[in-house]
């Protein structure tokens, strides 16, 4: 807005923008109160249908006087632009509250009761909302629900009136349009999706979908296309919430599933019914029902005799139970945050007094430590460019460290004395994630698909297993007789824990059939060997589990894994304490902010309103942008000013590195789904069903469309040989290896179509291929690494980041020159490493630099344990 005053409102700043409105914070100068002004966007200001929806929102919401419905003050018109003045709210919407993690049961019941109350108020006035979803439910900073956006509401008069004559039918294109949908697809009731007559029970289905997401962290209906989501809503039953989140009560599972009945005749029949069910469950969950003892008319002798009998039975049950009944499960009883520096951390170990770990600082992995009681972190000096911590010696005098060069998947092994001393090399083999045996006589490590055991000093190495996939995270049992390790399958689809004897015998998976696909990794035994801890990923979270291993008790013990944590954080890297009372872990909640480097101010400023996203790709005309949201991993496209947003992919798949076709009609991208692996896909920029590009999973990354749009150029990832660059003819789908490209990855076509740039596997060398001469040449060698190379619009420069040096910086190299120049420092820019594409950086249409700045909470926690 160019003006600062609208009627009697003084604008204070923009709060947000969406398909149906720009929202500003304002001050009502007449009444001296804050308000929110929602303006109809210029793009639809003359659209009669949009104006009618805007007026409908005002009529519907203003007719409802309820504490859980956002108050509409007035509707106005300023220079031909309609606006709503409404209650100003502080807090966040339910979409942000959920993120991708389940909410606590108490929170679900409290917020759910308020939402049901708001819906009951609307339905009692004959108003059907028709767009109930998490982003239309606001939760104030005081925990009060406010129902928003009645722009799709139908006003039908008396309660429970069917919306017959007013029913509107929309085309498939309208259903996927960001402006004209009659609801949000993933939350529509079956009757709404089919364009049938609606009544208030349609809102109850949508409310059930919201409750499902609150309870599990994921939406009940999803798919990679509009058609797939339609099919899911109409024909498929969602996974029972209690299976995704065993912490919720069975009654809540029943309430949610009843609201999600596809047949509205057997669905929950009113919001009041759901409200009563939620309130009853809340009451029963917060208070125990205790029956009062004593029966009038009985003699004292009979009472005492009865009590004696009861005591005898209890004694017998107690004795019998000690031998026959299982121990209670292990449990986390509390948590304390130890660190607060916000840096990404990996590889935790502890000596009882301190926690040691690696963390990312100024472009390097460095060794750090912190007291087990918390406080400031301090650095441990090493001569390595990147020091990845793997283990600690039994006497706590040395740290086992992998020295990593560039982006190499392997490293050399070193013992680093603590608190100080000179590191010593262990053996001469390149390895991955080594560990000592508790008696310090042996060393275990992985190398690609193979598992090796060596002497404690790294000598006399021998292979004990060869598998399909990638071996890492090996750990000896406390008695040094068994090794457990993580195996990543060849297609990067799943992770599973395996076990093998030290002599190479009895190789087998630890939890066969526990989850399909397997998704567990990174295990550690407790110091006394009674429990084995590990992490496991589900669709919506990464949590810690414990398996009773050897309890040393006569009581029966289940060997099934027990879940110890549940949201909202995801947990990685665990280290049991030496006394068995704590479990140290690195926990994170991924979030980034898109920023652009402003050369005039020399500051990083928000881009696209600073949304949490990565992997930006711009259309050739510079008018459209595609991006992947963090942490959801969903693909979206919009105009470069943020208008006309459209979601192109849906959970549980995660999109990576989209790229536009030359004509701007399609996007190619890599997609990952737990249990399904990686797929090369393309999707229309207008939405719809994604199409498979390559016949075999995980066959390509870093897609480039040829200038004429006839072929795709791509590579395999650096950790998944053979590394080369390939070309696929889009008509015949035949794939050929580009001659001379062995050992290269990350291809980048110049905008003018003359050249192809590519990286060596260790990311230190940039190569150039000229299509006319069909020859490769070495272009640039960097002392560090070349990250996310990107051509300038005029095809004269490659821009990249080099952050594995003492001075991380944004750089560029000119075509024809062999030395790069520094553009600005990246030392103060927090980078994000929690997405498949890592620390992304790129170029805006004006060649200004863009980054995904890390805002994640990545800290070390001490979890208090109760281990029976």
JSON list of C-alpha atoms in Angstrom, two decimals, residues 154 162-168 197:
[
{"chain": "A", "resi": 154, "resn": "UNK", "atom": "CA", "xyz": [-22.67, -20.89, 3.13]},
{"chain": "A", "resi": 162, "resn": "UNK", "atom": "CA", "xyz": [-28.97, -28.68, 3.59]},
{"chain": "A", "resi": 163, "resn": "UNK", "atom": "CA", "xyz": [-27.29, -26.34, 1.11]},
{"chain": "A", "resi": 164, "resn": "UNK", "atom": "CA", "xyz": [-29.22, -27.54, -1.90]},
{"chain": "A", "resi": 165, "resn": "UNK", "atom": "CA", "xyz": [-30.02, -24.77, -4.34]},
{"chain": "A", "resi": 166, "resn": "UNK", "atom": "CA", "xyz": [-26.83, -22.97, -3.44]},
{"chain": "A", "resi": 167, "resn": "UNK", "atom": "CA", "xyz": [-24.49, -25.83, -4.37]},
{"chain": "A", "resi": 168, "resn": "UNK", "atom": "CA", "xyz": [-21.80, -24.84, -6.85]},
{"chain": "A", "resi": 197, "resn": "UNK", "atom": "CA", "xyz": [-25.17, -30.97, -1.30]}
]
